[in-house]
């Protein structure tokens, strides 16, 4: 076997090379017992990013217009504080933020139950750090979701 084929190219990556050799990784969420498509399937990156953007913009508007009275510099810190508070309160109670609800997403535990308060706080604080959310596993879950044993699914 040629080593270049086993390693993959810098464009396709090792996963593509493994798939060419016949390795079946399955679909995102298969290891968690979730369906491949439709309600209950793992949420894709675009929807998750859109939900965070909706929540962030809403928090930014509240911070800029209502809390800081138009002070853009002070609004940045308030935006983050509002985002963390919004996420902890809404995910901890109903399982989704306003942005997630608009885009049809819900946060659940790996077992399918609602997340407990400790796991919601852990997930939210890791999400606020941004970096854990940018590291994904093969199910498309960010590191913040993996450490909190959570998964975002479609409603």
MMTF fields as JSON, N, C-alpha, C and O atoms, coordinates in Angstrom:
{
  "mmtfVersion": "1.0.0",
  "mmtfProducer": "UNKNOWN",
  "numBonds": 619,
  "numAtoms": 620,
  "numGroups": 155,
  "numChains": 1,
  "numModels": 1,
  "chainsPerModel": [1],
  "groupsPerChain": [155],
  "chainIdList": ["A"],
  "bondAtomList": [4, 2, 8, 6, 12, 10, 16, 14, 20, 18, 24, 22, 28, 26, 32, 30, 36, 34, 40, 38, 44, 42, 48, 46, 52, 50, 56, 54, 60, 58, 64, 62, 68, 66, 72, 70, 76, 74, 80, 78, 84, 82, 88, 86, 92, 90, 96, 94, 100, 98, 104, 102, 108, 106, 112, 110, 116, 114, 120, 118, 124, 122, 128, 126, 132, 130, 136, 134, 140, 138, 144, 142, 148, 146, 152, 150, 156, 154, 160, 158, 164, 162, 168, 166, 172, 170, 176, 174, 180, 178, 184, 182, 188, 186, 192, 190, 196, 194, 200, 198, 204, 202, 208, 206, 212, 210, 216, 214, 220, 218, 224, 222, 228, 226, 232, 230, 236, 234, 240, 238, 244, 242, 248, 246, 252, 250, 256, 254, 260, 258, 264, 262, 268, 266, 272, 270, 276, 274, 280, 278, 284, 282, 288, 286, 292, 290, 296, 294, 300, 298, 304, 302, 308, 306, 312, 310, 316, 314, 320, 318, 324, 322, 328, 326, 332, 330, 336, 334, 340, 338, 344, 342, 348, 346, 352, 350, 356, 354, 360, 358, 364, 362, 368, 366, 372, 370, 376, 374, 380, 378, 384, 382, 388, 386, 392, 390, 396, 394, 400, 398, 404, 402, 408, 406, 412, 410, 416, 414, 420, 418, 424, 422, 428, 426, 432, 430, 436, 434, 440, 438, 444, 442, 448, 446, 452, 450, 456, 454, 460, 458, 464, 462, 468, 466, 472, 470, 476, 474, 480, 478, 484, 482, 488, 486, 492, 490, 496, 494, 500, 498, 504, 502, 508, 506, 512, 510, 516, 514, 520, 518, 524, 522, 528, 526, 532, 530, 536, 534, 540, 538, 544, 542, 548, 546, 552, 550, 556, 554, 560, 558, 564, 562, 568, 566, 572, 570, 576, 574, 580, 578, 584, 582, 588, 586, 592, 590, 596, 594, 600, 598, 604, 602, 608, 606, 612, 610, 616, 614],
  "bondOrderList": [1, 1, 1, 1, 1, 1, 1, 1, 1, 1, 1, 1, 1, 1, 1, 1, 1, 1, 1, 1, 1, 1, 1, 1, 1, 1, 1, 1, 1, 1, 1, 1, 1, 1, 1, 1, 1, 1, 1, 1, 1, 1, 1, 1, 1, 1, 1, 1, 1, 1, 1, 1, 1, 1, 1, 1, 1, 1, 1, 1, 1, 1, 1, 1, 1, 1, 1, 1, 1, 1, 1, 1, 1, 1, 1, 1, 1, 1, 1, 1, 1, 1, 1, 1, 1, 1, 1, 1, 1, 1, 1, 1, 1, 1, 1, 1, 1, 1, 1, 1, 1, 1, 1, 1, 1, 1, 1, 1, 1, 1, 1, 1, 1, 1, 1, 1, 1, 1, 1, 1, 1, 1, 1, 1, 1, 1, 1, 1, 1, 1, 1, 1, 1, 1, 1, 1, 1, 1, 1, 1, 1, 1, 1, 1, 1, 1, 1, 1, 1, 1, 1, 1, 1, 1],
  "groupList": [{"groupName": "UNK", "atomNameList": ["N", "CA", "C", "O"], "elementList": ["N", "C", "C", "O"], "formalChargeList": [0, 0, 0, 0], "bondAtomList": [1, 0, 2, 1, 3, 2], "bondOrderList": [1, 1, 2], "singleLetterCode": "X", "chemCompType": "L-PEPTIDE LINKING"}],
  "groupTypeList": [0, 0, 0, 0, 0, 0, 0, 0, 0, 0, 0, 0, 0, 0, 0, 0, 0, 0, 0, 0, 0, 0, 0, 0, 0, 0, 0, 0, 0, 0, 0, 0, 0, 0, 0, 0, 0, 0, 0, 0, 0, 0, 0, 0, 0, 0, 0, 0, 0, 0, 0, 0, 0, 0, 0, 0, 0, 0, 0, 0, 0, 0, 0, 0, 0, 0, 0, 0, 0, 0, 0, 0, 0, 0, 0, 0, 0, 0, 0, 0, 0, 0, 0, 0, 0, 0, 0, 0, 0, 0, 0, 0, 0, 0, 0, 0, 0, 0, 0, 0, 0, 0, 0, 0, 0, 0, 0, 0, 0, 0, 0, 0, 0, 0, 0, 0, 0, 0, 0, 0, 0, 0, 0, 0, 0, 0, 0, 0, 0, 0, 0, 0, 0, 0, 0, 0, 0, 0, 0, 0, 0, 0, 0, 0, 0, 0, 0, 0, 0, 0, 0, 0, 0, 0, 0],
  "groupIdList": [1, 2, 3, 4, 5, 6, 7, 8, 9, 10, 11, 12, 13, 14, 15, 16, 17, 18, 19, 20, 21, 22, 23, 24, 25, 26, 27, 28, 29, 30, 31, 32, 33, 34, 35, 36, 37, 38, 39, 40, 41, 42, 43, 44, 45, 46, 47, 48, 49, 50, 51, 52, 53, 54, 55, 56, 57, 58, 59, 60, 61, 62, 63, 64, 65, 66, 67, 68, 69, 70, 71, 72, 73, 74, 75, 76, 77, 78, 79, 80, 81, 82, 83, 84, 85, 86, 87, 88, 89, 90, 91, 92, 93, 94, 95, 96, 97, 98, 99, 100, 101, 102, 103, 104, 105, 106, 107, 108, 109, 110, 111, 112, 113, 114, 115, 116, 117, 118, 119, 120, 121, 122, 123, 124, 125, 126, 127, 128, 129, 130, 131, 132, 133, 134, 135, 136, 137, 138, 139, 140, 141, 142, 143, 144, 145, 146, 147, 148, 149, 150, 151, 152, 153, 154, 155],
  "secStructList": [7, 7, 2, 2, 2, 2, 2, 7, 7, 6, 6, 6, 2, 2, 2, 2, 2, 2, 2, 2, 6, 6, 7, 7, 7, 7, 7, 6, 6, 4, 4, 4, 6, 7, 7, 1, 1, 1, 6, 6, 1, 5, 7, 7, 2, 2, 2, 2, 2, 2, 2, 2, 2, 2, 2, 2, 2, 2, 2, 2, 2, 2, 0, 0, 0, 0, 0, 1, 1, 1, 7, 2, 2, 2, 2, 2, 2, 2, 2, 2, 2, 2, 2, 2, 2, 2, 2, 2, 2, 2, 2, 2, 2, 6, 1, 7, 7, 2, 2, 2, 2, 2, 6, 6, 3, 3, 3, 3, 3, 6, 6, 1, 1, 7, 7, 7, 2, 2, 2, 2, 2, 2, 2, 2, 2, 2, 2, 2, 6, 1, 2, 2, 2, 2, 7, 5, 7, 6, 6, 1, 7, 5, 2, 2, 2, 2, 2, 6, 6, 3, 3, 3, 3, 3, 7],
  "xCoordList": [0.853, 0.0, 0.892, 1.916, 0.501, 1.219, 0.884, -0.292, 1.901, 1.663, 0.834, 0.057, 1.002, 0.212, -1.278, -2.092, -1.632, -3.041, -3.555, -4.687, -2.755, -3.182, -3.303, -4.201, -2.431, -2.436, -3.463, -4.051, -3.68, -4.595, -3.848, -2.748, -4.439, -3.791, -4.153, -5.078, -3.44, -3.724, -5.044, -5.601, -5.559, -6.858, -8.016, -9.009, -7.887, -8.997, -8.939, -9.981, -7.761, -7.625, -7.645, -7.979, -7.286, -7.205, -8.558, -8.622, -9.622, -10.943, -11.33, -11.829, -11.103, -11.436, -10.62, -11.135, -9.351, -8.508, -8.999, -9.005, -9.408, -9.921, -11.217, -11.437, -12.077, -13.329, -13.072, -13.787, -12.044, -11.685, -11.206, -11.372, -10.611, -10.114, -11.219, -10.967, -12.436, -13.554, -13.999, -14.871, -13.433, -13.852, -15.203, -15.387, -16.148, -17.476, -17.594, -17.601, -17.686, -17.811, -19.274, -19.553, -20.191, -21.605, -22.014, -21.241, -23.233, -23.727, -23.59, -23.479, -23.596, -23.512, -24.681, -25.842, -24.368, -25.383, -25.672, -26.406, -25.126, -25.388, -24.879, -25.558, -23.695, -23.136, -23.98, -23.927, -24.76, -25.602, -27.012, -27.836, -27.294, -28.614, -29.648, -30.846, -29.201, -30.115, -30.404, -29.588, -31.557, -31.861, -30.938, -30.313, -30.862, -29.989, -30.563, -29.811, -31.872, -32.518, -33.804, -34.318, -34.313, -35.593, -35.503, -34.408, -36.652, -36.669, -35.842, -35.927, -35.055, -34.207, -32.83, -31.988, -32.576, -31.246, -30.311, -30.761, -29.012, -28.012, -28.127, -28.216, -28.125, -28.209, -26.919, -25.826, -27.046, -25.893, -25.278, -25.901, -24.052, -23.28, -23.967, -23.978, -24.527, -25.149, -26.283, -26.38, -27.125, -28.223, -27.708, -28.201, -26.72, -26.167, -25.523, -25.708, -24.777, -24.143, -25.188, -25.048, -26.233, -27.308, -28.009, -28.342, -28.235, -28.895, -28.04, -28.558, -26.735, -25.831, -25.811, -25.795, -25.811, -25.8, -27.076, -27.011, -28.224, -29.48, -29.44, -29.805, -28.999, -28.929, -27.932, -28.209, -26.775, -25.74, -26.216, -26.041, -26.812, -27.297, -28.394, -28.423, -29.283, -30.318, -29.728, -30.153, -28.749, -28.091, -27.338, -27.3, -26.743, -26.002, -26.948, -26.622, -28.093, -29.064, -29.576, -29.721, -29.848, -30.295, -29.2, -29.464, -27.97, -26.868, -26.623, -26.431, -26.627, -26.346, -27.465, -27.215, -28.694, -29.813, -30.374, -30.764, -30.428, -31.11, -30.173, -30.489, -29.041, -28.183, -27.143, -26.986, -26.434, -25.34, -25.76, -24.972, -26.95, -27.416, -26.643, -26.451, -26.194, -25.498, -23.988, -23.323, -23.415, -21.961, -21.475, -21.643, -20.87, -20.459, -19.369, -19.361, -18.457, -17.361, -17.889, -17.475, -18.777, -19.33, -20.293, -20.499, -20.874, -21.857, -21.24, -21.932, -19.967, -19.332, -19.338, -19.703, -18.941, -18.931, -20.342, -20.586, -21.262, -22.644, -23.257, -24.075, -22.866, -23.377, -23.0, -23.844, -21.741, -21.288, -22.016, -22.438, -22.169, -22.865, -24.326, -24.838, -24.992, -26.381, -26.491, -27.422, -25.549, -25.549, -25.415, -26.134, -24.491, -24.301, -25.553, -26.009, -26.114, -27.324, -28.498, -29.222, -28.684, -29.769, -29.632, -30.608, -28.435, -28.221, -28.442, -29.091, -27.912, -28.091, -29.574, -30.077, -30.263, -31.671, -32.569, -33.413, -32.396, -33.315, -33.002, -33.916, -31.722, -31.379, -31.657, -32.077, -31.422, -31.675, -33.147, -33.485, -34.022, -35.451, -36.221, -36.92, -36.102, -36.883, -36.053, -36.616, -34.729, -33.878, -33.43, -32.752, -33.787, -33.348, -33.342, -34.053, -32.515, -32.486, -33.475, -33.976, -33.767, -34.656, -34.136, -34.918, -32.832, -32.271, -32.416, -32.731, -32.186, -32.352, -33.813, -34.097, -34.725, -36.153, -36.573, -37.32, -36.097, -36.434, -35.961, -36.649, -34.77, -34.215, -34.533, -34.028, -35.366, -35.83, -34.818, -34.685, -34.094, -33.085, -33.395, -34.105, -32.863, -33.009, -31.735, -31.105, -31.357, -30.191, -30.705, -31.522, -30.221, -30.609, -29.352, -28.268, -29.502, -28.379, -28.207, -29.08, -27.086, -26.842, -27.898, -28.162, -28.504, -29.531, -30.917, -31.867, -31.043, -32.31, -33.093, -34.153, -32.595, -33.272, -32.836, -31.974, -33.449, -33.043, -31.742, -31.491, -30.919, -29.652, -29.915, -30.821, -29.116, -29.2, -28.523, -27.8, -28.739, -28.194, -26.67, -26.119, -25.986, -24.519, -24.0, -23.065, -24.597, -24.155, -24.497, -23.748, -25.601, -25.959, -24.935, -24.473, -24.583, -23.601, -22.247, -21.599, -21.8, -20.523, -20.526, -19.575, -21.584, -21.683, -21.654, -20.984, -22.374, -22.462, -21.13, -20.713, -20.465, -19.165, -18.129, -17.315, -18.149, -17.235, -17.592, -16.703, -18.884, -19.312, -18.849, -18.463, -18.885, -18.453, -16.959, -16.505, -16.195, -14.763, -14.487, -13.363, -15.454, -15.454, -14.621, -15.125, -13.386, -12.506, -13.11, -13.074, -13.666, -14.246, -15.355, -15.556, -16.066, -17.134, -16.584, -17.309, -15.323, -14.713, -14.027, -13.549, -13.968, -13.356, -14.493, -15.235, -14.635, -15.77, -15.331, -14.173, -16.286, -16.056, -16.753, -17.309, -16.723, -17.292, -18.816, -19.422, -19.439, -20.888, -21.279, -22.467, -20.303, -20.584, -20.814, -21.272, -20.503, -20.686, -19.414, -18.308, -19.583, -18.448, -17.925, -18.612, -16.71, -16.103, -16.939, -17.004, -17.578, -18.427, -19.608, -20.02, -20.154, -21.236, -20.729, -21.392, -19.571, -19.021, -18.731, -19.062, -18.11, -17.767, -19.011, -19.008, -20.059, -21.315, -22.214, -23.319, -21.752, -22.519, -23.89, -24.934, -23.828, -25.044, -24.966, -23.897, -26.101, -26.162, -27.281, -28.326, -27.047, -28.072, -28.782, -28.154, -30.091, -30.876, -31.936, -32.29, -32.43, -33.51, -34.825, -35.024, -35.71, -37.025, -37.958, -39.125],
  "yCoordList": [-1.181, 0.0, 1.236, 1.282, 2.191, 3.457, 4.294, 4.46, 4.822, 5.621, 6.859, 7.295, 7.422, 8.605, 8.289, 9.13, 7.108, 6.73, 6.54, 6.92, 5.967, 5.723, 7.023, 7.161, 7.959, 9.218, 10.183, 10.97, 10.134, 11.075, 12.325, 12.592, 13.074, 14.309, 15.424, 15.287, 16.503, 17.634, 18.277, 19.027, 17.996, 18.532, 17.664, 18.181, 16.367, 15.488, 15.04, 14.81, 14.912, 14.501, 12.991, 12.265, 12.526, 11.09, 10.38, 9.198, 11.07, 10.425, 10.026, 8.923, 10.925, 10.615, 9.436, 8.581, 9.386, 8.271, 6.963, 5.926, 7.008, 5.804, 5.347, 4.147, 6.288, 5.934, 5.311, 4.399, 5.808, 5.221, 3.791, 2.974, 3.482, 2.127, 1.218, 0.046, 1.744, 0.9, 1.027, 0.272, 1.951, 2.133, 2.834, 3.845, 2.299, 2.902, 3.616, 2.977, 4.939, 5.729, 5.891, 6.356, 5.518, 5.687, 7.145, 7.977, 7.439, 8.806, 9.48, 8.795, 10.811, 11.501, 11.13, 11.228, 10.708, 10.333, 8.848, 8.405, 8.065, 6.631, 5.967, 5.108, 6.356, 5.78, 6.143, 5.452, 7.225, 7.661, 7.088, 7.328, 6.336, 5.744, 6.712, 6.51, 7.763, 8.768, 8.467, 7.835, 8.91, 8.674, 9.466, 10.441, 9.04, 9.707, 11.04, 11.993, 11.13, 12.356, 12.592, 11.698, 13.809, 14.141, 14.482, 14.685, 14.547, 14.891, 13.905, 12.691, 14.446, 13.617, 13.352, 12.776, 13.762, 13.561, 14.669, 15.726, 14.424, 15.395, 16.659, 16.588, 17.8, 19.08, 19.342, 19.077, 19.846, 20.152, 21.49, 22.299, 21.702, 22.876, 24.182, 25.117, 24.272, 25.515, 25.977, 27.16, 25.064, 25.415, 25.822, 26.781, 25.099, 25.43, 26.81, 27.601, 27.101, 28.409, 29.505, 30.572, 29.251, 30.225, 30.509, 31.657, 29.473, 29.65, 30.485, 31.361, 30.225, 31.02, 32.463, 33.387, 32.667, 34.032, 34.789, 35.96, 34.133, 34.781, 35.169, 36.288, 34.248, 34.529, 35.654, 36.543, 35.604, 36.619, 38.004, 38.983, 38.078, 39.374, 39.916, 41.114, 39.063, 39.505, 40.04, 41.082, 39.326, 39.787, 41.09, 41.964, 41.214, 42.428, 43.626, 44.716, 43.434, 44.519, 44.945, 46.139, 43.992, 44.314, 45.052, 46.057, 44.55, 45.189, 46.605, 47.529, 46.779, 48.084, 49.081, 50.228, 48.641, 49.577, 49.792, 50.91, 48.751, 48.868, 48.999, 49.708, 48.33, 48.319, 49.434, 50.167, 49.564, 50.544, 51.882, 52.827, 51.98, 53.241, 53.694, 54.893, 52.75, 53.098, 53.115, 53.507, 52.707, 52.645, 51.317, 50.267, 51.37, 50.164, 49.402, 48.171, 50.099, 49.439, 48.617, 47.474, 49.177, 48.468, 47.369, 46.406, 47.5, 46.516, 45.143, 44.136, 45.069, 43.779, 42.867, 41.696, 43.381, 42.562, 42.191, 41.065, 43.125, 42.837, 41.804, 40.986, 41.84, 40.862, 39.455, 38.558, 39.256, 37.937, 37.511, 36.359, 38.417, 38.09, 37.722, 36.76, 38.477, 38.164, 36.839, 36.07, 36.569, 35.316, 34.117, 33.127, 34.215, 33.132, 32.951, 31.825, 34.047, 33.962, 33.394, 32.527, 33.877, 33.391, 31.896, 31.154, 31.458, 30.053, 29.164, 28.123, 29.56, 28.75, 28.661, 27.578, 29.782, 29.787, 29.023, 28.232, 29.249, 28.645, 27.181, 26.36, 26.841, 25.437, 24.618, 23.464, 25.219, 24.513, 24.281, 23.354, 25.088, 24.939, 24.268, 23.282, 24.782, 24.239, 23.47, 22.832, 23.522, 22.742, 23.45, 22.848, 24.709, 25.445, 26.93, 27.411, 27.652, 29.11, 29.632, 28.85, 30.934, 31.446, 31.15, 30.801, 31.287, 30.998, 29.542, 29.224, 28.655, 27.225, 26.905, 26.106, 27.515, 27.261, 27.745, 27.06, 28.918, 29.461, 28.521, 28.331, 27.93, 27.048, 25.573, 24.709, 25.28, 23.911, 22.986, 21.839, 23.458, 22.639, 22.521, 23.354, 21.489, 21.275, 20.621, 19.837, 20.938, 20.332, 19.273, 19.562, 18.04, 16.944, 16.215, 16.424, 15.37, 14.549, 13.385, 13.125, 12.698, 11.564, 10.48, 9.719, 10.405, 9.392, 9.845, 9.065, 11.093, 11.604, 12.421, 12.951, 12.535, 13.316, 14.772, 15.144, 15.582, 16.974, 17.041, 16.212, 18.031, 18.213, 18.729, 19.534, 18.261, 18.782, 20.134, 20.525, 20.86, 22.213, 22.27, 23.198, 21.32, 21.331, 21.162, 21.852, 20.255, 20.029, 21.206, 21.5, 21.88, 23.074, 24.182, 24.829, 24.399, 25.44, 25.095, 25.968, 23.846, 23.427, 23.651, 24.21, 23.221, 23.37, 24.838, 25.205, 25.674, 27.089, 27.796, 28.599, 27.512, 28.155, 27.736, 28.555, 26.476, 26.032, 26.67, 27.002, 26.844, 27.51, 28.963, 29.482, 29.62, 31.02, 31.161, 32.229, 30.099, 30.134, 30.02, 30.282, 29.646, 29.524, 28.342, 27.554, 28.184, 27.152, 25.746, 25.006, 25.342, 23.992, 23.769, 22.643, 24.811, 24.666, 24.456, 23.997, 24.782, 24.642, 23.299, 23.009, 22.474, 21.142, 20.128, 20.016, 19.387, 18.488, 17.036, 16.713, 16.17, 14.74, 14.296, 15.123, 13.012, 12.557, 12.595, 12.421, 12.82, 13.003, 14.46, 14.783, 15.351, 16.759, 17.512, 18.655, 16.889, 17.555, 18.297, 17.786, 19.501, 20.265, 19.681, 18.907, 20.06, 19.57, 19.97, 19.225, 21.142, 21.566, 20.613, 20.351, 20.093, 19.12, 17.758, 17.083, 17.361, 16.061, 16.038, 15.07, 17.105, 17.127, 17.194, 16.676, 17.821, 17.893, 16.695, 16.601, 15.781, 14.61, 15.031, 14.498, 16.015, 16.559, 16.419, 16.181, 16.569, 16.554, 17.503, 17.582, 18.215, 19.097, 18.339, 17.842, 18.263, 17.517, 18.401, 19.455, 17.957, 18.66, 18.32, 17.196, 19.288, 19.066, 18.522, 18.258],
  "zCoordList": [0.0, 0.0, 0.0, 0.682, -0.746, -0.823, 0.418, 0.743, 1.115, 2.329, 2.057, 2.906, 0.874, 0.558, 0.552, 0.934, 0.129, 0.106, 1.537, 1.834, 2.416, 3.793, 4.573, 5.404, 4.325, 5.063, 4.493, 5.235, 3.217, 2.585, 2.176, 2.659, 1.302, 0.885, 1.845, 2.646, 1.768, 2.649, 2.297, 3.099, 1.108, 0.728, 1.223, 1.735, 1.072, 1.434, 2.882, 3.495, 3.434, 4.827, 4.982, 4.046, 6.164, 6.387, 6.362, 6.027, 6.705, 6.696, 5.284, 5.063, 4.316, 2.926, 2.431, 1.711, 2.811, 2.394, 3.015, 2.351, 4.28, 4.931, 4.285, 4.118, 3.922, 3.26, 1.892, 1.478, 1.188, -0.106, 0.056, -0.849, 1.202, 1.461, 2.011, 2.291, 2.168, 2.557, 4.007, 4.436, 4.778, 6.167, 6.18, 5.503, 6.949, 7.054, 8.39, 9.441, 8.351, 9.57, 9.988, 11.094, 9.13, 9.438, 9.293, 8.818, 9.709, 9.626, 10.991, 12.007, 11.026, 12.318, 13.225, 12.827, 14.44, 15.405, 15.457, 16.34, 14.549, 14.533, 15.81, 16.373, 16.269, 17.505, 18.725, 19.743, 18.63, 19.742, 19.652, 20.534, 18.597, 18.423, 17.885, 18.082, 17.207, 16.659, 15.196, 14.525, 14.687, 13.271, 12.351, 12.769, 11.105, 10.141, 9.691, 9.493, 9.525, 9.054, 9.826, 10.498, 9.718, 10.313, 11.788, 12.313, 12.466, 13.894, 14.726, 14.542, 15.629, 16.48, 15.92, 16.608, 14.673, 14.093, 14.562, 15.004, 14.463, 14.897, 14.045, 12.819, 14.702, 13.997, 13.231, 13.732, 12.053, 11.219, 11.618, 12.307, 11.173, 11.562, 11.181, 11.981, 10.008, 9.547, 10.451, 10.775, 10.85, 11.756, 13.125, 13.719, 13.625, 14.949, 14.919, 15.844, 13.874, 13.742, 13.613, 14.212, 12.837, 12.69, 14.011, 14.303, 14.81, 16.107, 17.046, 17.738, 17.079, 17.922, 17.438, 18.252, 16.133, 15.587, 15.97, 16.342, 15.882, 16.27, 17.742, 18.103, 18.592, 20.031, 20.326, 21.131, 19.668, 19.919, 19.483, 20.208, 18.306, 17.812, 18.723, 19.006, 19.18, 20.111, 21.41, 21.908, 21.955, 23.186, 22.945, 23.812, 21.767, 21.443, 21.331, 21.801, 20.724, 20.617, 21.989, 22.251, 22.858, 24.215, 24.976, 25.637, 24.88, 25.592, 25.072, 25.862, 23.775, 23.18, 23.433, 23.803, 23.232, 23.31, 24.694, 25.03, 25.508, 26.79, 27.995, 28.95, 27.955, 29.141, 29.107, 30.083, 27.99, 27.941, 27.353, 27.36, 26.858, 26.298, 25.079, 24.877, 24.261, 23.031, 23.139, 22.18, 24.261, 24.418, 23.847, 24.467, 22.658, 21.953, 22.692, 22.673, 23.335, 24.05, 25.222, 25.414, 25.985, 27.136, 26.713, 27.452, 25.554, 25.095, 24.859, 25.006, 24.501, 24.214, 25.433, 25.326, 26.581, 27.791, 28.224, 28.657, 28.11, 28.47, 27.531, 27.952, 26.27, 25.307, 25.735, 25.742, 26.091, 26.531, 27.802, 27.914, 28.755, 30.003, 29.733, 30.305, 28.872, 28.522, 27.784, 28.022, 26.894, 26.143, 27.081, 26.943, 28.032, 28.998, 29.844, 30.042, 30.346, 31.169, 30.367, 30.856, 29.148, 28.293, 28.042, 28.148, 27.713, 27.401, 28.618, 28.513, 29.765, 30.974, 31.335, 31.632, 31.31, 31.71, 30.73, 31.153, 29.455, 28.494, 28.205, 28.14, 28.03, 27.794, 29.052, 28.969, 30.213, 31.468, 31.756, 32.493, 31.202, 31.493, 30.356, 30.586, 29.145, 28.036, 27.009, 26.12, 27.118, 26.225, 24.971, 24.138, 24.811, 23.627, 23.926, 24.808, 23.164, 23.225, 22.18, 21.372, 22.18, 21.125, 19.709, 18.824, 19.496, 18.177, 17.79, 16.643, 18.749, 18.479, 18.168, 17.276, 18.889, 18.655, 17.272, 16.572, 16.878, 15.553, 14.451, 13.448, 14.644, 13.621, 13.854, 13.136, 14.851, 15.057, 15.686, 15.259, 16.697, 17.372, 18.856, 19.421, 19.475, 20.917, 21.433, 20.722, 22.663, 23.312, 24.277, 25.151, 24.113, 24.993, 25.457, 24.913, 26.453, 26.894, 25.916, 25.088, 26.02, 25.133, 25.302, 24.371, 26.485, 26.739, 26.277, 26.329, 25.826, 25.325, 26.33, 25.998, 27.554, 28.591, 28.522, 27.726, 29.371, 29.485, 30.273, 31.149, 29.955, 30.674, 32.073, 32.287, 33.031, 34.387, 34.487, 33.571, 35.578, 35.714, 35.657, 35.065, 36.245, 36.241, 34.825, 34.417, 34.078, 32.697, 31.796, 30.865, 32.051, 31.271, 31.522, 30.582, 32.784, 33.111, 32.507, 31.929, 32.624, 32.04, 30.53, 29.985, 29.855, 28.401, 27.999, 27.034, 28.728, 28.388, 28.605, 27.77, 29.704, 29.956, 28.921, 28.496, 28.514, 27.46, 26.122, 25.338, 25.855, 24.629, 24.617, 23.57, 25.769, 25.854, 25.581, 25.169, 25.806, 25.503, 24.003, 23.574, 23.211, 21.761, 21.264, 20.464, 21.696, 21.154, 21.269, 20.286, 22.427, 22.469, 21.445, 20.991, 21.082, 20.096, 18.688, 17.805, 18.469, 17.145, 16.951, 15.854, 17.987, 17.902, 17.888, 18.864, 16.788, 16.599, 16.603, 16.338, 16.912, 16.737, 15.448, 14.725, 15.165, 13.895, 13.873, 12.816, 15.019, 15.054, 14.876, 14.902, 14.693, 14.5, 15.797, 15.774, 16.934, 18.224, 18.594, 18.418, 19.106, 19.58, 20.889, 21.555, 21.244, 22.482, 23.698, 24.676, 23.642, 24.753, 24.94, 26.069, 23.836, 23.933, 24.399, 25.186, 23.921, 24.345, 25.837, 26.521, 26.347, 27.764, 28.646, 29.763, 28.157, 28.912, 28.607, 29.142, 27.756, 27.335, 26.786, 27.16, 25.881, 25.269, 23.76, 23.198, 23.119, 21.66, 21.233, 21.88, 20.141, 19.585, 18.472, 17.537, 18.591, 17.624, 16.987, 17.516, 15.851, 15.184, 15.867, 16.329, 15.928, 16.54, 15.489, 15.776]
}
